[in-house]
Structures are given as structure tokens and as C-alpha cells.
Amino acid sequence: MRVSQAEKEKSRSRIIESAARLLRERGVEAASVADVMSDAGLTHGGFYRHFDTKEAMVRAALDSAFNQMVDGLNPVDRSFAGEASPDVLSAFEQSYLSDAHVAAPGLGCPVAALAGDVGRAGEDVRETFAQGVRRIVAGMANQLSGSKAQRQARAWRQLAMMAGAVAIARASDPQTAAEVLDACRQPRS
Amino acid sequence: MRVSQAEKEKSRSRIIESAARLLRERGVEAASVADVMSDAGLTHGGFYRHFDTKEAMVRAALDSAFNQMVDGLNPVDRSFAGEASPDVLSAFEQSYLSDAHVAAPGLGCPVAALAGDVGRAGEDVRETFAQGVRRIVAGMANQLSGSKAQRQARAWRQLAMMAGAVAIARASDPQTAAEVLDACRQPRS
DNA sequence: CGATATGGATGACAGGTGTCATCTGAATAG
DNA sequence: CTATTCAGATGACACCTGTCATCCATATCG
């Protein structure tokens, strides 16, 4: 049942897409190779034609998830690349702290969904994760004013707070979730 | 090999203590019943004399871990209970954002270590988690000044930021970890 | 003291895991 | 047009999971 190279590339994309979603929904360990392949419309046996190991798939999926996140910070319709735009950042923050984001981890920020899991993963996976977080922070810092160090530090604090808040909201009951999200939507104290 | 009731109580305490540590170190799913029992010096078979299900053990372990955290916020040597004490809070924040905390998840804050996992757990576990987080936030708010709502909101923001920062630090390389921790140690922006 | 209750050990179970060897048939290379 | 390659399917493997039935020896009760 051989398939054309273009078809193989499509298969690989589907696998990564499925992995990126299932990892965020179920966690790194609970998203099994068989589940991912089944979700991509394939059987588990062909997996190792695409990746040497599950860890390699996790890294590719993390990269894809971070790319989606960074794209949300760099809207293509902005006229001047690199120009600070408070509206872009506040829109990002508002959507990050929304109920919709809390309810849909599979499409949301990998930091909020996977930081805990990745902390227990191998060094290569952590390296991939770190580069992804750096890209998000750089994108946020671009939208801030002040010295480069100030902008970067404020971006770190804001991302850490938002990711922590969404993780807490997902791990709590609806009332507690609403409290933490509301508190974090308020201007800094 | 029956054992006295006092001995059984000790066994139960050891199981909860081992579970609280292994859960934070390995995650909810990766910390198996057999591992916990072995760590407590028992074999896996006797587990169900202490807990109806693994989920019940997870809830007991979460409760124990949150108790340790709250104790750190309410030092017994303070003279006046309930009195606001900026030093207690800043000491808590400093130790929370320390390298030692990042390196020892098994003894650290369950929010930073387990929020992601608990978000995928059952409703009962999430309820236990939410009550624990609320206790920490209440303890932090006690040390702040301002209206009750202001204090609570600031405590939520501070805890979310710190938990997010430690989770990111654990999931990254040392340089990235140092950056996010440094940024979050700075006064609010 | 004797009878019973029960904490813990042993071992099994059904199901899931990552990984790989093998087969097959269609896409390529010559 | 034939020969080779190789993506994917099938199925197996050794191991680990939560749960439970069973047995044993001792703490507790009458």
C-alpha cells in the first residue's frame, strides 16, 4: 500500500496536527502513539516511518503548537512589522484569559496546557519548549514600550501570570476559575 | 500479618506522604499505585485496605501537599494571628521563586507541579485542588493591605504568576529558567 | 484463653503502552 | 515494462497499569 511522497507529507502533517491537539488535551503520556495515529486516520504500525520515537513526535507537535500561538501575536494584516501595537497585545491577553481558552486546551497555549508535563520530559523536549516560550515572549515584548530589558521582563511576568491563571482555572471548579481569571484581567497592581 | 490500628494509621500516613511527593515529582498518571506503596515500604496488594481507589489517594495526597504549603504562609512563631506582615509574604515569594523550589518539585507547591495534570482529572480531584488553592490565596491575601477584594485579587495575580514562572522554569533550559524567575522577582510593572 | 476480624503479601486479571518485524501492493527508478 | 523501493497494515513482544480474590498471621473481642 505504498503512497506518493506528496501523500506521505500530508500524512505527516495530519499526524503532527493530531498530536499537537491530543497532547494538549490529554497530556504527554496519556496521548498514546496509537491514539494519535488513529486520530490522523492511520494505524499505529506506520508511525515509525515518520518519527524515530514518540519523543520526536512530541517535539514536532510542540513546535507546531507554538507556531500557532506566535501567529496569533503577529497578525498578518498589520501594516508595519515590528511596530508596537497595544491593541494587538491587549487582544491577545483578553483572548488568553477567556473562558473559551480555558474550555479548549487542545487549541490553546501549550504553556498553560503542557508546562507541567514538559517539566518531567527529557532534555530535548524541554529545549524545544524553551525555544517556543522564548518566541512568545519576544512577540509580546515587541508590543510593549520601554527599554529592551524592561519590555522582556514585563512580557515574562505577563505570560507567567496568564499561563498560571489558565492552568489554575482548568484545575478548579467554575467559581474558582472565574475568580482567578477576573483577578488577572484587572490592570496590574 | 495483621497489624495494630496505630500501625495502620502510620502506614496510611506514610502512603499519603509518599503519594504527595511522587505525584509532584512524576505527575498524577506516572505515579503508580505500586510505586507509591513500594516507596512507603509496603507492597501494592494492601493498597485497597486504605483507599477505595487511586483517585481517593490522589485527593488525600493533594490535601496533604496543600497543608504543607499553607503552613509555610502561617509561621507558628508569629505573635498575632491574622496580622498583616509584609515580611512573611515577601519571604514566601522569594522562596517560591528560588532555584531550590524549581529543583525540588516533590517538596514544592502543588499548583506549580500539578495544575496541568489536575486539569485533566475528575471533578472530585479538581474540587480538592480548588479548595487548596483557595486556602493559599486566602493566606496570601491576609498579608496584604487594601480592601478585601483588592487583597484577594492581588493574591490571585501573584500566585498565578509565581506558579506559572516555576512551571515554565522546570520545563525549560537553565538560562530560560533564570530569565523567567528573575523577571518575576522584580517588583510589579 | 479461644474465636474472629482484618492489615498486609502474593499473585492474578484484562487492558493499555512503546516499539518493532513482517507483509503487501502501489509508487517510483531504470 | 520490469524491478525495486517503501508507506502503511497487521500483529506480536515485553512491560506496566488499576483493581481484586485469596491467603496468612496477628491484633482484638468475647
Coordinates of C-alpha atoms (C1' of nucleotides) in Angstrom, one line a residue:
Chain A
M1 CA 0.0 0.0 0.0
R2 CA 2.7 2.4 -0.9
V3 CA 1.7 6.1 -1.3
S4 CA 3.1 9.0 -3.2
Q5 CA 5.6 11.3 -1.5
A6 CA 3.1 14.2 -1.5
E7 CA 0.6 11.9 0.2
K8 CA 3.2 11.0 2.8
E9 CA 3.9 14.6 3.5
K10 CA 0.1 15.1 4.1
S11 CA 0.1 12.1 6.4
R12 CA 2.9 13.6 8.4
S13 CA 1.1 16.9 8.7
R14 CA -2.0 15.2 9.9
I15 CA -0.1 13.2 12.5
I16 CA 1.6 16.4 13.8
E17 CA -1.7 18.2 13.9
S18 CA -3.4 15.4 15.7
A19 CA -0.5 15.1 18.1
A20 CA -0.5 18.8 18.9
R21 CA -4.2 18.7 19.8
L22 CA -4.2 15.4 21.7
L23 CA -1.1 16.3 23.7
R24 CA -2.7 19.5 24.9
E25 CA -6.0 17.8 25.7
R26 CA -4.7 14.6 27.4
G27 CA -1.1 15.3 28.4
V28 CA 2.1 14.0 27.0
E29 CA 1.9 10.5 28.5
A30 CA -1.8 9.9 28.1
A31 CA -1.7 10.8 24.4
S32 CA -0.6 7.4 23.0
V33 CA 1.0 6.8 19.7
A34 CA -2.0 4.6 18.8
D35 CA -4.4 7.4 19.7
V36 CA -2.6 10.0 17.6
M37 CA -2.3 7.7 14.6
S38 CA -6.0 6.7 14.8
D39 CA -7.0 10.4 15.1
A40 CA -4.9 11.0 12.0
G41 CA -6.8 8.3 10.1
L42 CA -3.9 5.8 10.2
T43 CA -3.0 2.7 12.1
H44 CA -0.3 2.6 14.7
G45 CA 2.1 0.4 12.8
G46 CA 3.2 3.0 10.3
F47 CA 4.2 5.5 12.9
Y48 CA 7.9 4.8 12.8
R49 CA 8.1 5.6 9.1
H50 CA 7.5 9.2 10.2
F51 CA 9.3 9.5 13.6
D52 CA 12.1 7.6 15.2
T53 CA 10.5 7.8 18.6
K54 CA 7.5 9.2 20.4
E55 CA 9.7 11.9 21.8
A56 CA 10.5 13.1 18.3
M57 CA 6.7 13.4 17.6
V58 CA 6.2 15.4 20.8
R59 CA 8.9 17.8 19.8
A60 CA 7.4 18.3 16.3
A61 CA 3.9 18.7 17.8
L62 CA 5.2 21.3 20.4
D63 CA 6.8 23.3 17.6
S64 CA 3.6 23.3 15.7
A65 CA 1.5 24.4 18.7
F66 CA 3.9 27.2 19.5
N67 CA 3.8 28.4 15.9
Q68 CA 0.0 28.7 16.1
M69 CA 0.4 30.7 19.3
V70 CA 3.1 33.1 17.8
D71 CA 1.0 33.6 14.7
G72 CA -1.8 34.9 17.0
L73 CA 0.7 37.6 18.2
N74 CA 1.8 38.6 14.7
P75 CA -1.4 39.2 12.7
V76 CA -0.6 39.2 9.0
D77 CA -2.8 42.2 8.4
R78 CA -0.7 44.6 10.4
S79 CA 0.9 47.2 8.1
F80 CA 4.2 47.6 9.8
A81 CA 6.0 44.6 11.0
G82 CA 7.7 45.1 14.4
E83 CA 5.7 48.2 15.3
A84 CA 4.4 48.3 18.9
S85 CA 0.7 48.0 18.9
P86 CA -1.0 47.9 22.3
D87 CA -4.2 46.7 20.8
V88 CA -2.7 43.5 19.5
L89 CA -1.3 42.7 22.9
S90 CA -4.4 43.5 24.9
A91 CA -6.5 41.5 22.4
F92 CA -4.1 38.6 22.9
E93 CA -4.3 38.9 26.7
Q94 CA -8.1 39.1 26.6
S95 CA -8.4 36.0 24.5
Y96 CA -5.8 34.2 26.6
L97 CA -7.8 34.8 29.8
S98 CA -11.2 33.9 28.1
D99 CA -13.5 31.1 29.1
A100 CA -13.1 29.8 25.6
H101 CA -9.4 29.3 26.0
V102 CA -9.9 27.5 29.3
A103 CA -12.5 25.2 27.7
A104 CA -10.4 24.3 24.7
P105 CA -6.9 23.3 25.8
G106 CA -6.5 21.4 22.5
L107 CA -6.4 24.6 20.5
G108 CA -4.8 26.8 23.2
C109 CA -1.5 27.8 24.5
P110 CA 1.0 24.9 25.1
V111 CA 2.5 26.7 28.1
A112 CA -0.8 26.6 30.0
A113 CA -1.6 23.1 28.9
L114 CA 1.8 21.3 29.0
A115 CA 4.4 23.2 31.1
G116 CA 3.9 20.6 34.0
D117 CA 4.2 17.6 31.7
V118 CA 7.3 19.0 29.8
G119 CA 9.0 19.7 33.2
R120 CA 9.1 15.9 33.6
A121 CA 10.2 15.2 30.0
G122 CA 13.6 14.7 28.5
E123 CA 16.1 17.4 27.9
D124 CA 15.4 17.6 24.2
V125 CA 11.7 18.2 24.7
R126 CA 12.5 20.9 27.3
E127 CA 14.8 22.6 24.9
T128 CA 12.1 22.7 22.2
F129 CA 9.6 24.0 24.8
A130 CA 12.0 26.7 25.9
Q131 CA 12.6 28.0 22.4
G132 CA 8.8 28.1 21.9
V133 CA 8.2 30.1 25.1
R134 CA 11.0 32.5 24.1
R135 CA 9.3 33.1 20.8
I136 CA 6.0 34.0 22.5
V137 CA 7.8 36.3 25.0
A138 CA 9.7 38.0 22.2
G139 CA 6.4 38.6 20.3
M140 CA 4.8 40.1 23.4
A141 CA 7.8 42.2 24.2
N142 CA 7.7 43.7 20.7
Q143 CA 4.3 45.1 21.5
L144 CA 5.5 46.9 24.7
S145 CA 7.3 50.1 25.3
G146 CA 10.4 50.8 27.4
S147 CA 13.9 49.5 27.3
K148 CA 14.5 46.1 25.8
A149 CA 15.2 44.6 29.2
Q150 CA 12.1 46.2 30.7
R151 CA 9.9 45.0 27.9
Q152 CA 11.2 41.5 28.1
A153 CA 10.8 41.3 31.9
R154 CA 7.2 42.6 31.7
A155 CA 6.4 40.1 28.9
W156 CA 7.8 37.2 31.1
R157 CA 5.7 38.3 34.1
Q158 CA 2.5 38.7 32.0
L159 CA 2.9 35.3 30.3
A160 CA 3.7 33.5 33.5
M161 CA 0.6 35.0 35.2
M162 CA -1.7 34.2 32.3
A163 CA -0.4 30.7 31.9
G164 CA -0.7 30.1 35.6
A165 CA -4.2 31.5 35.7
V166 CA -5.5 29.4 32.9
A167 CA -3.9 26.2 34.4
I168 CA -5.5 27.0 37.8
A169 CA -8.8 27.7 36.1
R170 CA -8.8 24.4 34.3
A171 CA -7.8 22.5 37.5
S172 CA -10.6 24.1 39.6
D173 CA -14.4 24.4 39.8
P174 CA -16.2 27.1 37.7
Q175 CA -16.4 29.6 40.5
T176 CA -12.8 29.5 41.4
A177 CA -11.9 29.6 37.7
A178 CA -13.9 32.8 37.3
E179 CA -12.2 34.4 40.3
V180 CA -8.7 33.8 39.2
L181 CA -9.4 34.9 35.6
D182 CA -11.2 38.0 36.7
A183 CA -8.4 38.9 39.0
C184 CA -5.8 38.5 36.2
R185 CA -7.9 40.6 33.8
Q186 CA -7.6 43.6 36.1
P187 CA -4.8 46.1 35.4
R188 CA -1.5 45.4 37.3
S189 CA -1.4 46.3 40.9
Chain B
M1 CA 0.2 -10.3 59.1
R2 CA -2.3 -8.2 60.8
V3 CA -1.1 -5.0 62.5
S4 CA -2.4 -2.8 65.2
Q5 CA -4.6 0.1 64.4
A6 CA -1.9 2.6 65.5
E7 CA 0.4 0.8 63.0
K8 CA -2.3 1.0 60.3
E9 CA -2.6 4.8 60.9
K10 CA 1.1 5.1 60.5
S11 CA 1.0 3.1 57.3
R12 CA -1.7 5.4 55.9
S13 CA 0.4 8.5 56.8
R14 CA 3.4 7.0 55.0
I15 CA 1.3 6.2 52.0
I16 CA -0.1 9.8 51.8
E17 CA 3.4 11.3 52.3
S18 CA 4.9 9.1 49.6
A19 CA 2.0 9.9 47.3
A20 CA 2.2 13.6 47.9
R21 CA 5.9 13.5 46.9
L22 CA 5.7 11.1 44.0
L23 CA 2.7 12.8 42.5
R24 CA 4.5 16.1 42.4
E25 CA 7.7 14.6 41.1
R26 CA 6.2 12.3 38.4
G27 CA 2.7 13.5 37.7
V28 CA -0.6 12.0 38.6
E29 CA -0.6 9.3 36.0
A30 CA 3.0 8.3 36.1
A31 CA 3.0 7.9 39.9
S32 CA 1.6 4.4 40.0
V33 CA -0.1 2.7 43.0
A34 CA 2.7 0.2 43.1
D35 CA 5.4 2.9 43.1
V36 CA 3.7 4.7 46.0
M37 CA 3.2 1.6 48.1
S38 CA 6.8 0.5 47.4
D39 CA 8.0 3.9 48.4
A40 CA 6.0 3.6 51.6
G41 CA 7.7 0.3 52.4
L42 CA 4.6 -1.8 51.5
T43 CA 3.5 -4.0 48.6
H44 CA 0.9 -2.9 46.1
G45 CA -1.7 -5.5 47.3
G46 CA -2.6 -3.9 50.6
F47 CA -3.4 -0.6 49.0
Y48 CA -7.2 -1.1 48.9
R49 CA -7.3 -1.5 52.6
H50 CA -6.5 2.2 52.8
F51 CA -8.2 3.7 49.8
D52 CA -11.2 2.7 47.7
T53 CA -9.5 3.9 44.5
K54 CA -6.4 5.7 43.3
E55 CA -8.4 8.9 42.9
A56 CA -9.1 8.8 46.7
M57 CA -5.4 8.6 47.3
V58 CA -4.7 11.5 45.0
R59 CA -7.2 13.7 46.8
A60 CA -5.7 12.8 50.2
A61 CA -2.2 13.5 48.9
L62 CA -3.2 16.8 47.4
D63 CA -4.8 17.9 50.7
S64 CA -1.6 17.0 52.5
A65 CA 0.6 18.9 50.0
F66 CA -1.6 22.0 50.2
N67 CA -1.4 21.8 54.0
Q68 CA 2.3 22.0 53.9
M69 CA 2.2 25.0 51.6
V70 CA -0.3 26.9 53.8
D71 CA 1.8 26.2 56.9
G72 CA 4.6 28.0 55.2
L73 CA 2.4 31.0 55.0
N74 CA 1.3 30.9 58.6
P75 CA 4.5 30.6 60.6
V76 CA 3.7 29.4 64.1
D77 CA 6.0 31.9 65.7
R78 CA 4.1 34.9 64.7
S79 CA 2.7 36.7 67.7
F80 CA -0.6 37.9 66.4
A81 CA -2.6 35.6 64.2
G82 CA -4.1 37.3 61.2
E83 CA -1.9 40.4 61.4
A84 CA -0.6 41.6 58.1
S85 CA 3.1 41.0 57.8
P86 CA 4.9 42.0 54.6
D87 CA 8.0 40.1 55.6
V88 CA 6.2 36.8 55.7
L89 CA 4.7 37.3 52.3
S90 CA 8.0 38.5 50.7
A91 CA 9.8 35.6 52.2
F92 CA 7.2 33.3 50.8
E93 CA 7.6 34.8 47.4
Q94 CA 11.3 34.7 47.5
S95 CA 11.4 31.1 48.4
Y96 CA 8.7 30.3 45.9
L97 CA 10.8 31.8 43.0
S98 CA 14.0 30.2 44.2
D99 CA 16.2 27.7 42.3
A100 CA 15.7 25.3 45.2
H101 CA 11.9 25.2 44.6
V102 CA 12.4 24.7 40.9
A103 CA 14.8 21.8 41.6
A104 CA 12.6 20.0 44.2
P105 CA 9.1 19.7 42.9
G106 CA 8.4 16.8 45.2
L107 CA 8.5 19.2 48.2
G108 CA 7.2 22.2 46.4
C109 CA 3.9 23.9 45.6
P110 CA 1.3 21.6 44.2
V111 CA -0.1 24.4 42.0
A112 CA 3.2 24.7 40.1
A113 CA 3.7 20.9 39.9
L114 CA 0.2 19.6 39.3
A115 CA -2.2 22.2 37.9
G116 CA -1.9 20.8 34.4
D117 CA -2.4 17.2 35.5
V118 CA -5.4 18.1 37.7
G119 CA -7.0 19.9 34.9
R120 CA -7.4 16.6 33.2
A121 CA -8.5 14.7 36.3
G122 CA -12.0 14.0 37.6
E123 CA -14.3 16.6 39.1
D124 CA -13.7 15.4 42.7
V125 CA -9.9 15.9 42.3
R126 CA -10.4 19.3 40.8
E127 CA -12.7 20.3 43.7
T128 CA -10.0 19.2 46.2
F129 CA -7.4 21.2 44.2
A130 CA -9.6 24.3 44.1
Q131 CA -10.1 24.3 47.9
G132 CA -6.3 24.0 48.4
V133 CA -5.6 26.9 46.0
R134 CA -8.2 29.0 47.8
R135 CA -6.5 28.4 51.1
I136 CA -3.2 29.6 49.7
V137 CA -4.7 32.7 48.2
A138 CA -6.5 33.4 51.5
G139 CA -3.3 33.1 53.4
M140 CA -1.5 35.5 50.9
A141 CA -4.4 38.0 51.0
N142 CA -4.1 38.1 54.8
Q143 CA -0.6 39.5 54.4
L144 CA -1.7 42.3 52.1
S145 CA -3.3 45.7 52.6
G146 CA -6.3 47.3 50.9
S147 CA -9.9 46.3 50.6
K148 CA -10.8 42.6 50.9
A149 CA -11.5 42.4 47.1
Q150 CA -8.3 44.2 46.3
R151 CA -6.2 41.9 48.5
Q152 CA -7.8 38.8 47.1
A153 CA -7.3 39.9 43.5
R154 CA -3.7 40.8 44.1
A155 CA -3.1 37.4 45.8
W156 CA -4.6 35.6 42.8
R157 CA -2.4 37.5 40.3
Q158 CA 0.8 36.9 42.4
L159 CA 0.1 33.2 42.9
A160 CA -0.8 32.7 39.2
M161 CA 2.4 34.4 38.1
M162 CA 4.7 32.5 40.5
A163 CA 3.1 29.1 39.7
G164 CA 3.4 29.9 36.0
A165 CA 7.0 31.0 36.4
V166 CA 8.1 27.9 38.3
A167 CA 6.3 25.6 35.8
I168 CA 8.0 27.4 32.9
A169 CA 11.4 27.2 34.6
R170 CA 11.0 23.5 35.1
A171 CA 10.0 23.0 31.5
S172 CA 12.9 24.9 30.1
D173 CA 16.7 25.0 30.0
P174 CA 18.7 26.7 32.8
Q175 CA 19.1 30.0 31.0
T176 CA 15.5 30.4 30.2
A177 CA 14.6 29.4 33.7
A178 CA 16.8 32.0 35.2
E179 CA 15.3 34.7 32.9
V180 CA 11.7 34.0 33.8
L181 CA 12.5 33.7 37.6
D182 CA 14.5 36.9 37.5
A183 CA 11.7 38.8 35.7
C184 CA 9.1 37.6 38.2
R185 CA 11.3 38.6 41.2
Q186 CA 11.2 42.2 40.1
P187 CA 8.6 44.5 41.6
R188 CA 5.3 44.8 39.6
S189 CA 5.4 46.8 36.5
Chain C
dC1 C1' -8.0 -18.4 76.7
dG2 C1' -10.2 -19.2 72.1
dA3 C1' -12.7 -17.1 68.1
dT4 C1' -12.9 -13.7 64.9
dA5 C1' -11.7 -9.8 62.3
dT6 C1' -8.5 -7.7 59.4
dG7 C1' -3.7 -5.4 57.5
dG8 C1' -0.7 -6.8 54.5
dA9 C1' 1.5 -10.2 51.0
dT10 C1' 1.1 -12.9 46.9
dG11 C1' -0.5 -13.4 42.6
dA12 C1' -3.6 -13.0 39.0
dC13 C1' -6.7 -10.4 35.5
dA14 C1' -7.7 -7.7 31.4
dG15 C1' -6.4 -3.9 29.2
dG16 C1' -3.0 -0.4 27.6
dT17 C1' 1.9 1.1 26.4
dG18 C1' 6.1 2.0 23.0
dT19 C1' 8.4 -0.4 19.8
dC20 C1' 9.4 -3.4 16.0
dA21 C1' 9.4 -7.4 12.3
dT22 C1' 6.9 -8.7 8.6
dC23 C1' 3.9 -8.5 4.7
dT24 C1' 1.6 -6.2 0.7
dG25 C1' 0.8 -3.7 -3.1
dA26 C1' 1.3 0.6 -5.4
dA27 C1' 4.6 4.4 -6.5
dT28 C1' 8.8 5.1 -8.4
dA29 C1' 13.6 4.2 -11.0
dG30 C1' 15.9 2.2 -14.7
Chain D
dC1 C1' 7.6 -2.5 -18.9
dT2 C1' 10.0 -4.6 -15.4
dA3 C1' 12.5 -4.3 -10.8
dT4 C1' 12.9 -2.1 -6.7
dT5 C1' 11.5 0.7 -3.0
dC6 C1' 8.8 1.8 0.8
dA7 C1' 4.1 3.9 3.2
dG8 C1' 1.1 1.8 5.6
dA9 C1' -1.5 -2.5 7.8
dT10 C1' -1.3 -6.4 10.7
dG11 C1' 0.2 -8.5 14.5
dA12 C1' 3.3 -9.5 18.0
dC13 C1' 6.6 -8.5 22.1
dA14 C1' 7.6 -7.4 26.8
dC15 C1' 6.2 -4.5 30.2
dC16 C1' 3.3 -1.7 33.1
dT17 C1' -1.4 -0.2 34.8
dG18 C1' -5.5 -0.3 38.4
dT19 C1' -8.1 -3.5 40.6
dC20 C1' -9.3 -7.5 43.1
dA21 C1' -9.6 -12.6 45.1
dT22 C1' -7.2 -15.2 48.1
dC23 C1' -4.3 -16.5 51.9
dC24 C1' -1.8 -15.8 56.2
dA25 C1' -0.7 -14.3 60.7
dT26 C1' -1.6 -11.5 64.3
dA27 C1' -4.4 -7.9 67.0
dT28 C1' -8.6 -7.5 69.1
dC29 C1' -13.0 -9.1 71.2
dG30 C1' -15.9 -12.1 74.0

